[in-house]
Short mmCIF file of C-alpha atoms and ligand atoms in Angstrom, two decimals:
data_model
loop_
_atom_site.label_atom_id
_atom_site.label_comp_id
_atom_site.label_asym_id
_atom_site.label_seq_id
_atom_site.Cartn_x
_atom_site.Cartn_y
_atom_site.Cartn_z
CA MET A 1 32.48 23.80 112.30
CA THR A 2 35.95 24.83 110.95
CA LYS A 3 38.70 23.16 112.96
CA PRO A 4 41.20 25.62 114.74
CA LEU A 5 44.43 26.36 112.95
CA VAL A 6 47.56 25.19 114.84
CA ILE A 7 51.16 25.83 113.90
CA LEU A 8 53.71 23.18 114.83
CA THR A 9 56.95 25.11 114.49
CA HIS A 10 59.07 22.12 113.18
CA PRO A 11 58.36 18.69 111.88
CA MET A 12 57.92 15.78 114.34
CA PRO A 13 57.47 12.09 113.76
CA GLU A 14 54.08 11.49 112.16
CA ASP A 15 52.92 8.94 114.64
CA TRP A 16 53.76 11.25 117.59
CA ILE A 17 51.51 13.95 116.24
CA ALA A 18 48.79 11.72 114.78
CA PRO A 19 46.31 12.52 117.67
CA LEU A 20 46.39 16.19 116.58
CA LYS A 21 45.41 15.65 113.01
CA ASP A 22 41.74 14.77 113.64
CA GLU A 23 41.29 17.76 115.94
CA VAL A 24 43.02 20.66 114.14
CA ARG A 25 44.22 22.05 110.88
CA LEU A 26 47.95 21.63 111.22
CA VAL A 27 50.69 23.74 109.56
CA VAL A 28 54.19 22.58 110.11
CA GLY A 29 57.15 24.87 109.95
CA PRO A 30 60.61 23.96 108.56
CA ALA A 31 63.25 21.69 110.08
CA ASN A 32 66.55 22.93 111.18
CA VAL A 33 65.52 26.57 111.58
CA ALA A 34 65.56 27.96 115.10
CA GLY A 35 62.54 30.06 115.95
CA VAL A 36 59.10 30.54 114.40
CA ASP A 37 60.05 30.82 110.76
CA PRO A 38 58.84 33.92 108.70
CA SER A 39 57.57 31.47 106.02
CA LEU A 40 54.65 30.75 108.54
CA ARG A 41 53.60 34.43 108.51
CA PRO A 42 50.56 33.92 106.09
CA TYR A 43 49.02 31.80 108.89
CA PHE A 44 49.65 34.19 111.73
CA ALA A 45 46.30 36.09 111.44
CA GLU A 46 44.32 32.90 111.81
CA VAL A 47 46.40 30.70 114.12
CA GLU A 48 44.75 29.70 117.47
CA GLY A 49 47.38 27.30 118.84
CA LEU A 50 51.16 27.15 118.70
CA LEU A 51 53.11 24.00 119.47
CA THR A 52 56.67 25.21 120.07
CA TRP A 53 60.16 23.89 120.76
CA LEU A 54 62.49 25.31 123.39
CA THR A 55 64.50 26.89 120.59
CA ASP A 56 61.49 29.04 119.51
CA ARG A 57 61.27 32.52 120.92
CA VAL A 58 57.71 33.62 121.66
CA ASP A 59 57.70 37.34 122.49
CA GLU A 60 55.44 40.39 122.31
CA ALA A 61 56.41 41.12 118.69
CA LEU A 62 55.34 37.65 117.61
CA LEU A 63 52.20 37.66 119.73
CA ALA A 64 51.14 40.98 118.32
CA GLN A 65 50.93 39.32 114.87
CA MET A 66 48.63 36.50 116.13
CA PRO A 67 45.37 38.15 117.29
CA ARG A 68 43.42 34.92 117.55
CA LEU A 69 46.02 32.92 119.50
CA LYS A 70 44.59 31.14 122.54
CA VAL A 71 47.46 28.69 123.71
CA VAL A 72 51.18 28.21 123.33
CA SER A 73 52.17 24.67 124.19
CA ASN A 74 55.91 24.28 124.74
CA LEU A 75 57.47 20.90 124.37
CA ALA A 76 59.69 21.33 127.39
CA VAL A 77 59.39 21.93 131.12
CA GLY A 78 61.50 25.14 130.85
CA VAL A 79 59.59 28.19 129.53
CA ASP A 80 62.41 30.72 129.37
CA ASN A 81 61.90 30.97 125.64
CA ILE A 82 58.44 32.41 126.14
CA ASP A 83 57.38 35.82 127.47
CA LEU A 84 54.90 34.57 130.11
CA GLU A 85 53.72 37.97 131.11
CA ALA A 86 53.01 39.05 127.53
CA CYS A 87 51.00 35.87 127.02
CA SER A 88 49.05 36.45 130.33
CA ARG A 89 48.27 40.10 129.33
CA ARG A 90 46.69 38.71 126.16
CA GLY A 91 44.81 35.94 127.89
CA ILE A 92 46.94 33.26 126.16
CA ALA A 93 47.57 30.10 128.12
CA VAL A 94 51.08 28.66 128.20
CA GLY A 95 51.53 24.89 128.61
CA HIS A 96 54.64 22.98 129.46
CA THR A 97 55.70 19.38 130.27
CA PRO A 98 56.89 18.98 133.94
CA GLY A 99 57.11 15.65 135.63
CA VAL A 100 57.08 13.29 132.58
CA LEU A 101 60.73 14.02 131.92
CA THR A 102 62.03 14.07 135.53
CA GLU A 103 63.59 10.66 135.70
CA ALA A 104 65.21 10.72 132.24
CA VAL A 105 66.85 14.10 133.04
CA ALA A 106 68.07 12.89 136.38
CA ASP A 107 69.50 9.79 134.68
CA LEU A 108 71.51 11.92 132.19
CA THR A 109 72.68 14.13 135.04
CA TRP A 110 74.01 11.02 136.66
CA ALA A 111 75.62 9.82 133.48
CA LEU A 112 77.49 13.09 133.19
CA LEU A 113 78.39 13.16 136.87
CA LEU A 114 79.91 9.72 136.70
CA ALA A 115 81.61 10.33 133.37
CA VAL A 116 83.31 13.49 134.56
CA GLY A 117 84.08 12.24 138.14
CA ARG A 118 85.74 9.07 136.85
CA GLY A 119 87.17 10.56 133.63
CA ILE A 120 85.34 7.90 131.59
CA PHE A 121 85.61 9.78 128.25
CA THR A 122 89.28 10.52 128.45
CA ALA A 123 90.11 6.91 129.60
CA ALA A 124 87.95 5.40 126.85
CA GLU A 125 89.58 7.63 124.34
CA ASP A 126 93.08 6.57 125.59
CA ALA A 127 92.15 2.95 125.29
CA ARG A 128 90.74 3.39 121.76
CA ARG A 129 93.88 5.30 120.62
CA GLY A 130 96.40 2.66 121.91
CA ARG A 131 97.47 4.52 125.06
CA TRP A 132 96.34 1.74 127.40
CA GLY A 133 99.77 0.30 128.11
CA LEU A 134 100.56 -1.70 131.15
CA TRP A 135 97.92 -1.58 134.00
CA ARG A 136 99.11 0.90 136.62
CA PRO A 137 97.74 1.61 140.07
CA ASP A 138 98.02 5.37 139.61
CA ALA A 139 96.56 5.92 136.21
CA TRP A 140 93.16 7.36 135.35
CA LEU A 141 92.33 8.12 138.92
CA GLY A 142 88.84 9.62 139.59
CA THR A 143 86.75 10.81 142.49
CA GLU A 144 84.86 8.41 144.74
CA LEU A 145 81.17 9.20 144.97
CA HIS A 146 80.58 7.33 148.15
CA GLY A 147 80.96 9.92 151.00
CA ALA A 148 81.37 12.86 148.58
CA THR A 149 79.04 15.94 148.84
CA LEU A 150 76.49 16.46 146.11
CA GLY A 151 75.25 20.08 145.94
CA ILE A 152 71.90 20.60 144.27
CA MET A 153 71.05 24.13 143.10
CA GLY A 154 67.26 24.13 142.52
CA MET A 155 65.60 21.40 144.49
CA GLY A 156 62.51 20.98 142.32
CA GLN A 157 61.38 17.80 140.58
CA ILE A 158 64.56 17.10 138.76
CA GLY A 159 66.87 18.36 141.59
CA GLN A 160 65.07 15.91 143.96
CA ALA A 161 65.33 13.04 141.53
CA VAL A 162 69.09 13.64 141.28
CA ALA A 163 69.39 13.86 145.02
CA ARG A 164 67.59 10.46 145.38
CA ARG A 165 70.23 8.97 143.15
CA GLY A 166 73.01 10.67 145.21
CA ALA A 167 71.63 9.23 148.45
CA ALA A 168 71.59 5.77 146.87
CA PHE A 169 75.29 6.29 146.11
CA GLY A 170 76.06 7.08 149.72
CA MET A 171 76.52 10.81 149.16
CA ARG A 172 75.94 13.68 151.54
CA ILE A 173 73.23 15.93 150.03
CA LEU A 174 73.26 19.64 150.38
CA TYR A 175 70.80 21.85 148.45
CA THR A 176 69.91 25.51 147.82
CA SER A 177 66.39 26.39 146.78
CA ARG A 178 63.90 29.21 147.24
CA THR A 179 61.82 27.14 149.66
CA ALA A 180 62.65 24.34 152.04
CA LYS A 181 61.92 20.80 150.97
CA PRO A 182 61.21 19.01 154.34
CA GLU A 183 60.25 15.70 152.62
CA ALA A 184 63.62 15.46 150.84
CA GLU A 185 65.28 16.39 154.11
CA ALA A 186 63.56 13.66 155.96
CA ALA A 187 63.87 10.97 153.25
CA LEU A 188 67.39 11.69 152.06
CA GLY A 189 68.97 13.53 154.98
CA ALA A 190 69.37 16.50 152.57
CA GLN A 191 70.32 19.74 154.27
CA ARG A 192 69.36 23.23 152.93
CA VAL A 193 72.24 25.59 152.85
CA PRO A 194 72.99 29.16 151.39
CA TRP A 195 74.35 29.36 147.93
CA GLU A 196 77.90 30.38 149.17
CA THR A 197 78.01 27.18 151.42
CA LEU A 198 76.85 25.04 148.53
CA LEU A 199 79.65 26.44 146.37
CA ARG A 200 82.32 25.92 149.03
CA GLU A 201 81.33 22.41 150.10
CA SER A 202 80.12 20.56 147.08
CA ASP A 203 82.35 17.89 145.39
CA PHE A 204 79.76 17.80 142.62
CA LEU A 205 77.57 20.92 142.07
CA SER A 206 74.51 20.12 139.93
CA LEU A 207 72.37 22.99 138.50
CA HIS A 208 68.54 22.38 138.18
CA VAL A 209 67.10 25.92 138.43
CA PRO A 210 65.04 27.48 135.62
CA LEU A 211 66.53 30.24 133.66
CA THR A 212 65.16 33.47 135.17
CA PRO A 213 66.51 37.03 135.72
CA GLN A 214 67.70 35.75 139.16
CA THR A 215 69.59 32.70 137.82
CA ARG A 216 70.99 34.10 134.64
CA GLY A 217 74.85 34.34 135.11
CA LEU A 218 74.58 32.80 138.55
CA VAL A 219 77.70 30.64 138.08
CA ASN A 220 80.28 33.35 137.22
CA ALA A 221 83.94 33.79 138.01
CA GLU A 222 83.19 34.87 141.57
CA ALA A 223 81.16 31.69 142.15
CA LEU A 224 83.56 29.41 140.44
CA ARG A 225 86.48 30.75 142.51
CA GLN A 226 84.63 29.69 145.72
CA MET A 227 84.42 26.07 144.55
CA LYS A 228 86.95 23.42 145.61
CA PRO A 229 89.68 22.85 142.98
CA SER A 230 88.70 19.15 143.09
CA ALA A 231 84.97 19.91 142.46
CA TYR A 232 82.94 19.20 139.33
CA LEU A 233 80.13 21.40 137.89
CA ILE A 234 77.20 19.75 136.16
CA ASN A 235 74.81 21.98 134.20
CA MET A 236 71.49 20.36 133.30
CA ALA A 237 69.54 23.61 133.64
CA ARG A 238 70.06 26.15 130.89
CA GLY A 239 73.28 27.37 129.34
CA PRO A 240 73.08 31.05 130.45
CA VAL A 241 72.97 30.08 134.18
CA VAL A 242 76.74 29.67 133.73
CA VAL A 243 78.96 32.42 132.31
CA THR A 244 80.67 30.45 129.54
CA ASP A 245 83.91 32.53 129.33
CA ASP A 246 84.24 32.34 133.12
CA LEU A 247 83.82 28.55 132.95
CA VAL A 248 86.60 28.29 130.35
CA GLN A 249 88.93 30.27 132.54
CA ALA A 250 88.00 28.11 135.61
CA LEU A 251 88.65 24.88 133.77
CA GLU A 252 91.92 26.11 132.16
CA SER A 253 93.18 27.61 135.45
CA GLY A 254 92.27 24.68 137.71
CA TRP A 255 89.72 26.62 139.82
CA ILE A 256 87.63 23.48 139.50
CA ALA A 257 88.46 19.95 138.35
CA GLY A 258 85.96 19.55 135.54
CA ALA A 259 82.46 20.09 134.09
CA GLY A 260 79.66 18.05 132.52
CA LEU A 261 77.35 20.22 130.42
CA ASP A 262 74.12 19.19 128.71
CA VAL A 263 73.27 22.81 128.07
CA THR A 264 75.61 25.61 126.90
CA ASP A 265 75.44 29.23 125.97
CA PRO A 266 75.22 29.49 122.97
CA GLU A 267 73.34 26.45 121.71
CA PRO A 268 74.37 24.74 119.67
CA LEU A 269 77.97 25.36 120.83
CA PRO A 270 80.08 25.84 117.62
CA PRO A 271 82.59 23.09 117.02
CA GLU A 272 85.55 25.52 117.30
CA HIS A 273 84.57 26.52 120.85
CA PRO A 274 87.38 26.24 123.38
CA LEU A 275 85.24 24.20 125.82
CA TYR A 276 85.54 21.24 123.37
CA ARG A 277 89.34 21.26 123.54
CA LEU A 278 89.47 20.95 127.34
CA PRO A 279 90.00 17.35 128.48
CA ASN A 280 88.14 17.98 131.63
CA CYS A 281 84.87 19.07 130.04
CA LEU A 282 82.21 16.71 128.66
CA ILE A 283 79.42 18.25 126.55
CA THR A 284 76.22 16.57 125.38
CA PRO A 285 73.87 18.37 122.95
CA HIS A 286 70.89 19.12 125.25
CA ILE A 287 69.69 15.55 125.45
CA GLY A 288 68.45 15.44 129.04
CA SER A 289 64.94 14.18 128.22
CA ALA A 290 66.06 12.36 125.08
CA THR A 291 64.68 8.75 125.60
CA HIS A 292 62.09 7.20 123.42
CA THR A 293 59.60 6.89 126.32
CA THR A 294 60.05 10.42 127.69
CA ARG A 295 59.95 12.31 124.32
CA ARG A 296 56.63 10.46 123.53
CA ARG A 297 55.22 11.38 126.93
CA MET A 298 56.31 15.03 126.49
CA THR A 299 54.60 15.13 123.05
CA GLU A 300 51.37 13.57 124.54
CA LEU A 301 51.34 16.17 127.35
CA ALA A 302 52.08 18.98 124.97
CA ILE A 303 49.15 17.89 122.72
CA ALA A 304 46.86 17.56 125.77
CA ASN A 305 47.80 21.15 126.86
CA LEU A 306 47.30 22.45 123.34
CA LEU A 307 43.83 20.86 122.90
CA ALA A 308 42.72 22.00 126.34
CA GLY A 309 43.75 25.61 125.53
CA LEU A 310 41.94 25.49 122.21
CA GLN A 311 38.76 24.25 123.93
CA GLY A 312 38.94 26.81 126.73
CA ARG A 313 39.50 24.12 129.44
CA PRO A 314 42.24 24.32 132.14
CA LEU A 315 45.59 23.03 130.86
CA PRO A 316 46.97 19.84 132.51
CA HIS A 317 50.14 21.81 133.15
CA GLN A 318 49.99 25.64 132.75
CA ALA A 319 53.04 27.82 133.30
CA ASN A 320 51.27 31.21 133.46
CA ARG A 321 48.14 32.51 135.03
P1 NAP B 1 60.97 22.62 139.02
O1 NAP B 1 60.34 21.39 139.60
O2 NAP B 1 60.09 23.85 138.89
O3 NAP B 1 62.27 22.98 139.83
C1 NAP B 1 62.99 24.12 139.73
C2 NAP B 1 63.42 24.44 141.14
O4 NAP B 1 64.33 25.59 141.04
C3 NAP B 1 62.40 24.76 142.22
O5 NAP B 1 62.62 23.96 143.32
C4 NAP B 1 62.59 26.22 142.50
O6 NAP B 1 62.27 26.61 143.87
C5 NAP B 1 64.09 26.39 142.24
N1 NAP B 1 64.42 27.76 141.94
C6 NAP B 1 63.84 28.64 141.06
N2 NAP B 1 64.45 29.80 141.14
C7 NAP B 1 65.48 29.74 142.03
C8 NAP B 1 66.47 30.61 142.52
N3 NAP B 1 66.52 31.84 142.06
N4 NAP B 1 67.23 30.15 143.48
C9 NAP B 1 67.15 28.89 143.97
N5 NAP B 1 66.21 27.96 143.50
C10 NAP B 1 65.37 28.37 142.55
O7 NAP B 1 61.43 22.33 137.52
P2 NAP B 1 62.19 20.94 137.03
O8 NAP B 1 61.22 20.16 136.31
O9 NAP B 1 63.01 20.40 138.09
O10 NAP B 1 63.12 21.59 135.93
C11 NAP B 1 64.09 22.51 136.28
C12 NAP B 1 64.81 23.12 135.04
O11 NAP B 1 65.62 22.06 134.41
C13 NAP B 1 63.87 23.56 133.90
O12 NAP B 1 63.38 24.87 134.13
C14 NAP B 1 64.79 23.49 132.68
O13 NAP B 1 65.45 24.74 132.48
C15 NAP B 1 65.85 22.50 133.06
N6 NAP B 1 65.68 21.26 132.31
C16 NAP B 1 66.65 20.86 131.48
C17 NAP B 1 66.61 19.67 130.70
C18 NAP B 1 67.68 19.19 129.81
O14 NAP B 1 67.39 18.53 128.83
N7 NAP B 1 68.96 19.54 130.09
C19 NAP B 1 65.38 18.95 130.71
C20 NAP B 1 64.38 19.38 131.57
C21 NAP B 1 64.51 20.52 132.27
P3 NAP B 1 60.96 26.43 144.57
O15 NAP B 1 60.69 24.96 144.72
O16 NAP B 1 61.03 27.12 145.83
O17 NAP B 1 59.91 27.04 143.67
C1 GLV B 2 64.33 20.76 128.40
O1 GLV B 2 65.36 21.35 128.46
C2 GLV B 2 63.18 21.16 129.02
O2 GLV B 2 63.10 22.22 129.65
O3 GLV B 2 62.25 20.31 129.09
#
């Protein structure tokens, strides 16, 4: 029997994708090209499985060219790059990778939160550039985490893992989410509050919602103006949840004290972007889940989703119905 044709949209380490090679005929797209590259078009008529990255857009126009497609397996928990409804209409299962990346992303959130709250990057840069001078009691002062209020927007798997770290640091935990999380409330003393309260009371506001029509542009000028001038914004969700130009204005005008961003709009953020010039903004290039262990686990889960979809079995983690 002929093995099903699968497109992996971009190259990945050979040993990560080795388990796929026995099961499918694999076509690999080019590196450093965002999206499903047109050079793969000759395979569209026959392809049954797509293994995508979060930088690949899967929409109606693409699906219409792939009549035999059974499954799209996204190497990410976020599925905002995929038109889920269009896939469902065509009976195409969409897989994603929740859970396996939760702790790694929460760790990076914490790294950004500590780095901006204590001004680690500016202090380290000053030391490296010979601006250390005599020790002073009033230099490089940061914000104490103990007793500060951590606001979580989106109390899902990652939001709760971040909240656990906050509780261990002795922080007061507030959250906003669509549904109440009684277990987190009992275990961490977390309190569910309206979005406006979260904005007003957080010393650190950490974003963990998916990108949806409801969350796009959520953190705009109006929201940023409600935050404390001493507060920090951490975006680990998706770039377009924050209105970039409004954030630049907020940081330049002192509406908030600083920001740590693992995701930006656009991505990649071009090197000439004003956000890079702001001393109170730290940007990492979307590396939330980037540990050796987690990226391997994500790949294993993405392959398991893909093979299940090709064989008509329920996906271990399906994002659409
Ligand atoms: P999750 O477990 O599904 O959590 C998402 C949470 O957001 C859920 O609690 C959900 O509420 C809540 N939510 C959704 N829409 C909302 C709204 N309009 N208002 C308030 N809350 C809302 O997913 P996760 O694994 O924690 O991942 C969350 C997101 O993080 C992903 O979608 C992705 O965009 C981002 N992410 C980024 C990185 C990175 O590298 N920076 C890595 C992984 C994930 P309910 O519980 O009530 O449904
Ligand atoms: C990464 O951003 C993910 O959604 O997994």
